[in-house]
CSV table of C-alpha atoms in Angstrom, one decimal:
chain,number,residue,atom,x,y,z
G,1,MET,CA,-89.2,-15.9,3.0
G,2,THR,CA,-86.9,-13.7,0.5
G,3,LYS,CA,-84.2,-14.7,-1.3
G,4,THR,CA,-81.1,-12.4,-1.3
G,5,ARG,CA,-81.1,-10.7,-4.5
G,6,LEU,CA,-77.9,-11.9,-6.5
G,7,ARG,CA,-75.2,-9.0,-8.5
G,8,VAL,CA,-75.1,-10.1,-11.8
G,9,TYR,CA,-72.1,-11.5,-12.7
G,10,ASP,CA,-70.2,-10.3,-9.3
G,11,ASP,CA,-72.2,-13.2,-8.0
G,12,THR,CA,-73.4,-15.2,-10.6
G,13,ARG,CA,-70.0,-16.1,-12.4
G,14,THR,CA,-68.8,-18.4,-9.3
G,15,LEU,CA,-72.3,-20.8,-9.8
G,16,PHE,CA,-71.1,-21.9,-12.9
G,17,HIS,CA,-68.6,-24.5,-14.2
G,18,LEU,CA,-66.2,-22.8,-16.9
G,19,PRO,CA,-63.2,-24.9,-18.1
G,20,GLU,CA,-59.8,-23.2,-17.2
G,21,GLY,CA,-58.6,-21.0,-19.9
G,22,VAL,CA,-62.0,-21.0,-21.8
G,23,ILE,CA,-63.8,-17.8,-22.6
G,24,TYR,CA,-67.3,-19.3,-23.5
G,25,LEU,CA,-69.2,-16.9,-25.7
G,26,ASP,CA,-71.8,-19.2,-26.8
G,27,GLY,CA,-74.7,-19.2,-24.2
G,28,ASN,CA,-76.8,-18.5,-27.0
G,29,SER,CA,-76.6,-21.8,-28.4
G,30,LEU,CA,-75.5,-23.9,-24.8
G,31,GLY,CA,-75.5,-22.4,-21.6
G,32,ALA,CA,-72.8,-23.5,-19.2
G,33,LEU,CA,-73.5,-25.9,-16.5
G,34,PRO,CA,-74.8,-24.2,-13.2
G,35,LEU,CA,-72.6,-25.8,-10.5
G,36,GLY,CA,-75.8,-26.9,-8.7
G,37,VAL,CA,-77.2,-29.1,-11.4
G,38,ALA,CA,-75.1,-32.4,-10.3
G,39,GLU,CA,-76.1,-32.0,-6.8
G,40,LYS,CA,-79.8,-31.5,-7.8
G,41,VAL,CA,-79.9,-34.2,-10.0
G,42,ASP,CA,-78.3,-36.5,-8.3
G,43,ARG,CA,-81.0,-36.2,-5.3
G,44,VAL,CA,-83.6,-36.7,-7.7
G,45,ILE,CA,-82.0,-40.3,-8.6
G,46,ARG,CA,-80.8,-41.1,-5.8
G,47,GLN,CA,-83.8,-40.0,-3.3
G,48,GLU,CA,-86.8,-39.6,-5.4
G,49,TRP,CA,-86.1,-42.2,-8.3
G,50,GLY,CA,-84.2,-44.4,-6.2
G,51,ASP,CA,-86.2,-44.7,-2.9
G,52,GLU,CA,-89.5,-43.3,-3.5
G,53,LEU,CA,-89.7,-45.3,-7.0
G,54,ILE,CA,-93.1,-44.4,-8.9
G,55,ARG,CA,-94.1,-43.1,-6.3
G,56,ALA,CA,-92.4,-40.1,-6.6
G,57,TRP,CA,-94.9,-39.3,-8.8
G,58,ASN,CA,-96.8,-37.7,-6.3
G,59,THR,CA,-94.3,-37.2,-3.4
G,60,ALA,CA,-92.0,-35.9,-4.8
G,61,GLY,CA,-94.0,-33.7,-7.4
G,62,TRP,CA,-93.7,-35.3,-10.6
G,63,TYR,CA,-96.6,-35.0,-12.2
G,64,VAL,CA,-97.0,-31.4,-11.3
G,65,GLN,CA,-93.6,-30.3,-12.4
G,66,PRO,CA,-94.3,-29.2,-15.6
G,67,ARG,CA,-96.7,-26.5,-14.7
G,68,SER,CA,-94.4,-25.6,-11.3
G,69,VAL,CA,-91.5,-25.2,-13.7
G,70,GLY,CA,-93.2,-23.3,-16.0
G,71,ASN,CA,-94.5,-20.5,-13.5
G,72,ARG,CA,-90.8,-20.1,-12.8
G,73,ILE,CA,-90.8,-19.4,-16.5
G,74,GLY,CA,-93.3,-17.6,-16.8
G,75,ARG,CA,-91.9,-15.3,-14.3
G,76,LEU,CA,-88.9,-14.1,-17.2
G,77,ILE,CA,-91.1,-13.9,-20.1
G,78,GLY,CA,-93.8,-11.6,-18.1
G,79,ALA,CA,-96.5,-14.4,-18.2
G,80,GLU,CA,-99.6,-14.8,-16.3
G,81,ALA,CA,-99.7,-17.5,-13.4
G,82,ASP,CA,-100.5,-21.0,-14.8
G,83,SER,CA,-100.1,-20.0,-18.3
G,84,VAL,CA,-96.8,-21.6,-19.4
G,85,MET,CA,-96.5,-25.4,-20.0
G,86,MET,CA,-93.0,-27.7,-19.9
G,87,GLY,CA,-91.9,-30.4,-22.1
G,88,ASP,CA,-91.1,-32.1,-25.3
G,89,THR,CA,-88.5,-29.6,-27.6
G,90,LEU,CA,-89.1,-26.6,-29.5
G,91,SER,CA,-90.2,-27.6,-32.5
G,92,LEU,CA,-92.6,-29.5,-31.0
G,93,LYS,CA,-94.5,-26.4,-28.7
G,94,ALA,CA,-93.9,-24.5,-32.0
G,95,TYR,CA,-96.0,-26.8,-34.0
G,96,GLN,CA,-98.8,-27.1,-31.1
G,97,ALA,CA,-98.7,-23.0,-30.9
G,98,LEU,CA,-99.0,-22.7,-34.6
G,99,ALA,CA,-101.9,-25.1,-35.1
G,100,ALA,CA,-103.9,-23.5,-31.9
G,101,ALA,CA,-103.2,-20.1,-33.7
G,102,LEU,CA,-104.5,-21.3,-37.0
G,103,ASP,CA,-107.6,-23.0,-35.4
G,104,ILE,CA,-108.5,-20.0,-33.8
G,105,SER,CA,-108.6,-17.9,-37.0
G,106,ARG,CA,-110.0,-20.6,-39.3
G,107,GLU,CA,-111.0,-18.2,-42.1
G,108,ARG,CA,-107.7,-17.1,-43.2
G,109,LYS,CA,-105.2,-18.9,-44.7
G,110,VAL,CA,-101.8,-17.3,-44.8
G,111,VAL,CA,-98.6,-17.9,-41.9
G,112,LEU,CA,-96.9,-14.4,-42.5
G,113,SER,CA,-93.4,-15.2,-41.3
G,114,ASP,CA,-89.9,-13.6,-42.4
G,115,THR,CA,-86.7,-14.6,-43.7
G,116,GLY,CA,-84.8,-14.7,-40.5
G,117,ASN,CA,-86.5,-17.2,-38.5
G,118,PHE,CA,-84.9,-20.3,-37.5
G,119,PRO,CA,-85.5,-23.3,-40.0
G,120,THR,CA,-87.4,-25.4,-37.7
G,121,ASP,CA,-89.9,-22.5,-36.7
G,122,LEU,CA,-90.4,-22.6,-41.2
G,123,TYR,CA,-90.1,-26.3,-41.2
G,124,MET,CA,-92.8,-27.3,-38.5
G,125,ALA,CA,-94.9,-25.1,-40.1
G,126,GLU,CA,-94.8,-26.3,-43.6
G,127,GLY,CA,-95.5,-30.0,-42.1
G,128,LEU,CA,-98.6,-28.5,-40.3
G,129,ILE,CA,-100.1,-26.7,-43.2
G,130,ALA,CA,-99.3,-30.4,-45.4
G,131,THR,CA,-101.1,-32.1,-42.6
G,132,LEU,CA,-104.0,-29.7,-42.5
G,133,GLY,CA,-104.8,-29.6,-46.0
G,134,ARG,CA,-106.9,-26.9,-45.9
G,135,GLY,CA,-105.2,-24.8,-48.3
G,136,HIS,CA,-102.7,-22.6,-45.6
G,137,GLN,CA,-99.9,-20.7,-47.3
G,138,LEU,CA,-96.3,-19.8,-45.6
G,139,ARG,CA,-95.5,-16.3,-46.6
G,140,LEU,CA,-92.1,-15.3,-46.0
G,141,VAL,CA,-90.6,-12.1,-46.3
G,142,ALA,CA,-87.5,-9.8,-45.4
G,143,PRO,CA,-87.5,-8.8,-41.6
G,144,GLU,CA,-87.8,-5.3,-42.0
G,145,ALA,CA,-90.9,-5.7,-44.3
G,146,VAL,CA,-92.8,-7.7,-41.6
G,147,GLU,CA,-94.7,-4.9,-40.6
G,148,ALA,CA,-95.8,-4.0,-44.1
G,149,ALA,CA,-96.9,-7.3,-44.9
G,150,LEU,CA,-99.5,-7.6,-42.2
G,151,SER,CA,-102.9,-7.4,-43.8
G,152,ASP,CA,-106.5,-9.0,-43.3
G,153,GLU,CA,-105.4,-12.2,-45.1
G,154,VAL,CA,-103.4,-13.2,-42.7
G,155,ALA,CA,-103.9,-15.6,-40.0
G,156,VAL,CA,-100.9,-15.6,-37.7
G,157,LEU,CA,-98.3,-13.7,-37.5
G,158,TYR,CA,-95.4,-16.3,-36.8
G,159,LEU,CA,-91.7,-14.7,-36.0
G,160,THR,CA,-88.9,-15.5,-33.5
G,161,GLU,CA,-88.4,-12.3,-31.6
G,162,VAL,CA,-84.5,-12.2,-31.9
G,163,ASP,CA,-82.9,-13.3,-35.3
G,164,TYR,CA,-81.0,-16.1,-34.4
G,165,ARG,CA,-78.0,-15.3,-37.4
G,166,THR,CA,-77.9,-11.5,-36.6
G,167,GLY,CA,-79.0,-10.6,-33.2
G,168,ARG,CA,-81.6,-8.4,-34.7
G,169,ARG,CA,-84.9,-7.5,-32.6
G,170,HIS,CA,-88.4,-7.3,-33.9
G,171,ASP,CA,-90.5,-4.7,-31.9
G,172,MET,CA,-93.0,-7.1,-30.2
G,173,ALA,CA,-95.2,-4.8,-28.8
G,174,LYS,CA,-95.6,-2.8,-32.3
G,175,LEU,CA,-96.2,-6.0,-34.2
G,176,THR,CA,-98.6,-7.7,-31.8
G,177,ALA,CA,-100.8,-4.3,-31.7
G,178,LYS,CA,-100.5,-3.7,-35.4
G,179,ALA,CA,-101.8,-7.8,-36.2
G,180,HIS,CA,-104.5,-7.7,-33.7
G,181,ALA,CA,-106.1,-4.5,-35.1
G,182,LEU,CA,-105.9,-6.4,-38.2
G,183,GLY,CA,-107.4,-9.6,-36.7
G,184,ILE,CA,-104.0,-11.6,-36.6
G,185,VAL,CA,-103.2,-14.2,-33.9
G,186,THR,CA,-99.3,-13.8,-32.8
G,187,VAL,CA,-97.0,-16.5,-32.3
G,188,TRP,CA,-93.4,-15.4,-31.0
G,189,ASP,CA,-90.9,-18.0,-30.6
G,190,LEU,CA,-88.5,-16.8,-27.6
G,191,ALA,CA,-85.8,-18.8,-28.1
G,192,HIS,CA,-83.0,-15.9,-28.1
G,193,SER,CA,-85.2,-13.8,-25.6
G,194,ALA,CA,-85.9,-15.5,-22.6
G,195,GLY,CA,-83.1,-15.3,-20.4
G,196,ALA,CA,-81.8,-12.7,-22.4
G,197,LEU,CA,-83.5,-9.4,-22.2
G,198,PRO,CA,-87.2,-8.6,-20.4
G,199,VAL,CA,-90.2,-10.1,-21.9
G,200,ASP,CA,-93.6,-8.7,-21.5
G,201,LEU,CA,-96.2,-11.6,-23.0
G,202,ALA,CA,-99.1,-10.3,-20.9
G,203,GLY,CA,-98.2,-6.6,-21.2
G,204,VAL,CA,-98.0,-7.1,-25.3
G,205,GLY,CA,-101.0,-8.9,-25.3
G,206,ALA,CA,-99.3,-12.1,-27.0
G,207,ASP,CA,-101.3,-14.7,-28.1
G,208,PHE,CA,-98.8,-17.9,-28.0
G,209,ALA,CA,-95.6,-17.8,-27.5
G,210,ALA,CA,-92.7,-20.9,-27.0
G,211,GLY,CA,-89.0,-21.1,-26.6
G,212,CYS,CA,-86.3,-23.6,-25.3
G,213,THR,CA,-84.9,-23.5,-22.1
G,214,TYR,CA,-81.2,-24.5,-22.9
G,215,LYS,CA,-79.6,-21.4,-24.0
G,216,TYR,CA,-79.7,-18.3,-21.9
G,217,LEU,CA,-81.4,-20.1,-19.2
G,218,ASN,CA,-78.8,-23.0,-19.0
G,219,GLY,CA,-81.2,-25.6,-18.4
G,220,GLY,CA,-78.5,-28.2,-20.1
G,221,PRO,CA,-78.6,-30.1,-23.9
G,222,GLY,CA,-82.1,-31.1,-24.6
G,223,ALA,CA,-83.4,-29.3,-21.9
G,224,PRO,CA,-87.2,-29.0,-22.3
G,225,ALA,CA,-89.5,-26.4,-24.3
G,226,PHE,CA,-92.2,-24.0,-22.9
G,227,LEU,CA,-95.4,-22.9,-24.4
G,228,TYR,CA,-97.0,-20.0,-23.3
G,229,VAL,CA,-100.9,-19.5,-24.2
G,230,ALA,CA,-102.7,-16.7,-23.2
G,231,PRO,CA,-105.9,-17.1,-20.7
G,232,ARG,CA,-107.8,-15.7,-23.0
G,233,HIS,CA,-107.4,-18.5,-25.8
G,234,ALA,CA,-106.1,-21.5,-23.0
G,235,ASP,CA,-109.9,-23.0,-22.8
G,236,ARG,CA,-110.5,-23.3,-26.7
G,237,ALA,CA,-107.1,-23.7,-27.5
G,238,TRP,CA,-107.2,-26.4,-30.1
G,239,PRO,CA,-104.9,-29.3,-29.0
G,240,ALA,CA,-102.9,-30.8,-32.0
G,241,LEU,CA,-100.8,-33.5,-30.1
G,242,SER,CA,-103.4,-34.9,-28.2
G,243,GLY,CA,-101.7,-37.0,-25.8
G,244,TRP,CA,-102.6,-38.7,-22.9
G,245,MET,CA,-100.8,-36.0,-20.7
G,246,GLY,CA,-103.1,-33.4,-22.0
G,247,HIS,CA,-106.5,-34.9,-21.5
G,248,ALA,CA,-109.0,-33.9,-18.8
G,249,LYS,CA,-108.5,-37.2,-17.1
G,250,PRO,CA,-105.5,-39.0,-18.1
G,251,PHE,CA,-105.9,-41.8,-15.2
G,252,ALA,CA,-109.0,-42.8,-16.1
G,253,PHE,CA,-107.7,-44.3,-19.4
G,254,ASP,CA,-110.7,-43.2,-21.3
G,255,LEU,CA,-110.4,-44.7,-24.9
G,256,GLY,CA,-111.6,-41.2,-26.5
G,257,TYR,CA,-109.5,-38.2,-26.2
G,258,ALA,CA,-110.9,-35.2,-24.4
G,259,PRO,CA,-108.6,-32.1,-23.5
G,260,ALA,CA,-107.8,-30.4,-20.2
G,261,GLY,CA,-108.6,-27.3,-19.1
G,262,GLY,CA,-106.5,-24.4,-19.3
G,263,VAL,CA,-102.7,-24.7,-20.7
G,264,GLU,CA,-103.0,-28.3,-19.3
G,265,ARG,CA,-104.2,-29.3,-22.6
G,266,MET,CA,-100.9,-28.8,-24.0
G,267,ARG,CA,-99.3,-31.3,-22.5
G,268,VAL,CA,-98.5,-34.3,-24.3
G,269,GLY,CA,-96.7,-37.6,-23.0
G,270,THR,CA,-94.6,-38.2,-19.9
G,271,PRO,CA,-92.3,-35.4,-18.7
G,272,PRO,CA,-88.6,-35.4,-19.2
G,273,VAL,CA,-88.5,-35.2,-15.0
G,274,LEU,CA,-84.5,-35.7,-15.2
G,275,ALA,CA,-84.4,-33.1,-17.8
G,276,MET,CA,-86.5,-30.7,-15.9
G,277,ALA,CA,-84.7,-31.0,-12.8
G,278,ALA,CA,-81.3,-30.2,-14.2
G,279,LEU,CA,-83.3,-26.8,-15.3
G,280,GLU,CA,-84.6,-26.4,-12.1
G,281,ALA,CA,-80.9,-25.6,-10.5
G,282,SER,CA,-80.5,-22.9,-12.8
G,283,LEU,CA,-83.6,-21.5,-12.1
G,284,ASP,CA,-82.8,-21.3,-8.6
G,285,ILE,CA,-80.5,-18.8,-10.0
G,286,TRP,CA,-82.7,-17.2,-12.0
G,287,ASP,CA,-85.2,-16.7,-9.2
G,288,ARG,CA,-82.3,-14.5,-7.6
G,289,VAL,CA,-81.5,-12.2,-10.7
G,290,ASP,CA,-83.0,-8.8,-11.7
G,291,LEU,CA,-83.7,-9.4,-15.8
G,292,LYS,CA,-83.3,-5.3,-15.9
G,293,GLU,CA,-79.6,-6.1,-14.8
G,294,VAL,CA,-78.9,-8.4,-17.0
G,295,ARG,CA,-80.0,-6.6,-19.8
G,296,ALA,CA,-78.5,-3.5,-19.0
G,297,ARG,CA,-74.9,-5.6,-18.6
G,298,SER,CA,-75.6,-7.7,-22.0
G,299,LEU,CA,-75.7,-4.0,-23.8
G,300,ALA,CA,-72.8,-2.8,-22.4
G,301,LEU,CA,-71.0,-6.1,-23.1
G,302,GLY,CA,-72.3,-6.3,-26.7
G,303,ASP,CA,-71.3,-2.2,-27.3
G,304,LEU,CA,-67.7,-3.1,-25.9
G,305,LEU,CA,-67.5,-6.0,-28.6
G,306,ILE,CA,-68.5,-4.4,-31.6
G,307,ALA,CA,-66.3,-1.1,-30.7
G,308,GLU,CA,-63.0,-3.6,-29.8
G,309,VAL,CA,-63.4,-6.3,-33.4
G,310,GLU,CA,-64.4,-2.9,-35.3
G,311,ARG,CA,-61.1,-1.2,-34.3
G,312,ARG,CA,-58.9,-4.1,-34.6
G,313,CYS,CA,-60.3,-6.0,-37.4
G,314,PRO,CA,-62.2,-4.0,-40.0
G,315,GLN,CA,-62.5,-7.1,-42.2
G,316,LEU,CA,-65.2,-7.9,-39.8
G,317,GLU,CA,-68.5,-6.5,-40.9
G,318,LEU,CA,-70.8,-6.0,-38.2
G,319,VAL,CA,-74.5,-7.6,-38.8
G,320,THR,CA,-76.1,-7.0,-35.8
G,321,PRO,CA,-77.9,-3.8,-35.2
G,322,ARG,CA,-76.2,-0.9,-33.0
G,323,ALA,CA,-79.0,0.0,-31.6
G,324,HIS,CA,-79.9,-0.8,-28.0
G,325,ALA,CA,-83.6,-1.4,-28.7
G,326,GLU,CA,-83.0,-3.5,-31.9
G,327,ARG,CA,-80.8,-6.3,-30.6
G,328,GLY,CA,-80.6,-9.5,-28.4
G,329,SER,CA,-77.9,-10.8,-26.5
G,330,GLN,CA,-75.6,-11.4,-29.3
G,331,VAL,CA,-73.2,-9.6,-31.8
G,332,SER,CA,-72.5,-11.2,-35.4
G,333,PHE,CA,-70.1,-10.2,-37.7
G,334,ALA,CA,-69.9,-11.7,-41.4
G,335,PHE,CA,-66.9,-13.1,-42.7
G,336,ALA,CA,-66.1,-14.6,-45.7
G,337,GLY,CA,-63.3,-17.1,-43.5
G,338,GLY,CA,-65.8,-17.0,-40.8
G,339,TYR,CA,-66.3,-21.1,-40.6
G,340,ALA,CA,-61.9,-21.5,-40.3
G,341,ALA,CA,-62.0,-18.5,-38.2
G,342,MET,CA,-64.5,-19.4,-35.4
G,343,GLN,CA,-62.5,-22.8,-35.3
G,344,ALA,CA,-59.1,-21.1,-35.2
G,345,LEU,CA,-60.6,-18.9,-32.3
G,346,ILE,CA,-62.1,-22.7,-30.7
G,347,ALA,CA,-58.8,-23.9,-30.6
G,348,ARG,CA,-57.4,-20.7,-28.8
G,349,GLY,CA,-60.0,-21.2,-26.1
G,350,VAL,CA,-62.7,-18.1,-27.5
G,351,ILE,CA,-65.8,-20.2,-28.1
G,352,GLY,CA,-68.8,-18.8,-30.6
G,353,ASP,CA,-69.9,-20.4,-32.9
G,354,PHE,CA,-70.7,-20.0,-37.2
G,355,ARG,CA,-74.2,-19.7,-39.0
G,356,ALA,CA,-74.1,-20.1,-42.7
G,357,PRO,CA,-73.1,-18.4,-45.1
G,358,ASP,CA,-70.8,-16.4,-43.1
G,359,ILE,CA,-71.5,-15.3,-39.4
G,360,MET,CA,-69.3,-15.6,-36.9
G,361,ARG,CA,-71.8,-15.3,-33.8
G,362,PHE,CA,-70.6,-14.5,-29.8
G,363,GLY,CA,-73.5,-14.7,-27.7
G,364,LEU,CA,-72.9,-12.4,-24.4
G,365,THR,CA,-74.3,-13.9,-21.2
G,366,PRO,CA,-73.9,-11.7,-18.4
G,367,LEU,CA,-74.4,-14.4,-15.5
G,368,TYR,CA,-70.7,-15.4,-16.2
G,369,ILE,CA,-69.1,-13.1,-19.1
G,370,GLY,CA,-67.7,-9.7,-17.9
G,371,GLU,CA,-65.6,-6.6,-19.3
G,372,ASP,CA,-62.5,-8.7,-18.6
G,373,GLU,CA,-63.7,-11.6,-21.1
G,374,VAL,CA,-64.8,-9.5,-24.2
G,375,MET,CA,-61.7,-7.6,-24.0
G,376,LYS,CA,-59.7,-10.6,-23.9
G,377,ALA,CA,-61.4,-12.4,-26.8
G,378,ALA,CA,-61.4,-9.4,-28.5
G,379,GLU,CA,-57.2,-9.8,-28.4
G,380,ILE,CA,-57.6,-13.2,-29.8
G,381,ILE,CA,-59.8,-12.5,-32.6
G,382,GLU,CA,-57.3,-9.3,-33.6
G,383,GLU,CA,-54.4,-12.3,-33.5
G,384,VAL,CA,-56.7,-14.7,-35.9
G,385,ILE,CA,-57.9,-12.5,-38.4
G,386,THR,CA,-55.0,-10.0,-38.8
G,387,GLY,CA,-52.5,-13.1,-38.3
G,388,GLU,CA,-54.6,-14.7,-40.9
G,389,ILE,CA,-54.4,-18.0,-39.0
G,390,TRP,CA,-57.7,-18.9,-39.7
G,391,ARG,CA,-56.3,-19.9,-43.4
G,392,ARG,CA,-54.1,-23.1,-41.6
G,393,PRO,CA,-55.7,-26.3,-43.3
G,394,GLU,CA,-56.7,-27.7,-39.9
G,395,TYR,CA,-59.0,-25.1,-39.6
G,396,GLN,CA,-60.7,-25.7,-43.2
G,397,VAL,CA,-62.1,-28.9,-41.4
G,398,VAL,CA,-65.8,-28.7,-41.3
G,399,ASN,CA,-67.5,-30.2,-38.6
G,400,ALA,CA,-70.8,-31.8,-38.6
G,401,VAL,CA,-71.9,-29.2,-35.8
G,402,THR,CA,-71.2,-26.0,-36.3
């Protein structure tokens, strides 16, 4: 049976819980709660866990959940069937992807990334390099300099497609093609891409990719991450984290490790069933949404926010590219008092976030944000900035999570 297509915002807005009086512009950090999550998780708890107990691994499909959910994610990132595996965190999936990529390109020693990459990706690379002890080097260049830095000494190109601070977007197709021409393996972080814009991993020939599901995909705090392995690599990709669920015969309980075939080898430990269930409830919405429509509305909302904030608050410096092809689904401004200004905005019901040293980020999530919310947010931003409300002492206190 064909599912009825949902119109972005017009139909989808009512499918999310948003507190009264709040304009939520932080879905690029934590997505809003889909209304179906509570019912879904309650059913899993009461009927599957409660009544089926351990039998639910078979009767409720818990054991195959990482692959079945992975295939649903795969549709949103342009992946081939059975090439996406769910579980663990983005940090671990990035580690797995990079380890496998370095194993493919064993003769080269340079991991090329950029200074706009999310720090955890770089930390995991540093840790992996230290663990391997094979003389690898993590080389960082400015985002704009990545293409020129590609050379035949680079083993892996290791990038986040959309910069978490500025929203700047790399040209994945162009960089992947040039990397492959030089014999470089690619690893893409899709944390700020999945659910924000159309991705075509198979079409561009990407080797590996990883991403989280708690941002634009609304899977909830701590939602499981995903790992993509191109089918051409799947049966030889090195599973650096050789957990029992990635074993060829996990329930034979052999004492030696033998990797499963295909992307199944990238499973590690027991999957987070309750967290996966919450994500499934969100994917019930995404299964009925056209990503091209999401992208078109996102870009229109971004254009509107940029125009309104620049007209009202010239003190804020736009750091997000204006060109549609060069940006993700957020708009960021630099402002010396950015942290305090964001606290003042949050106190007035406009929730964005701050990234050091001076970046105010506003995520545009068209499933539940429309033009009216953007216009109202711009008015409140003007009030806070031009009225210098952000200078008040209560907004200078730095919270643990910014």
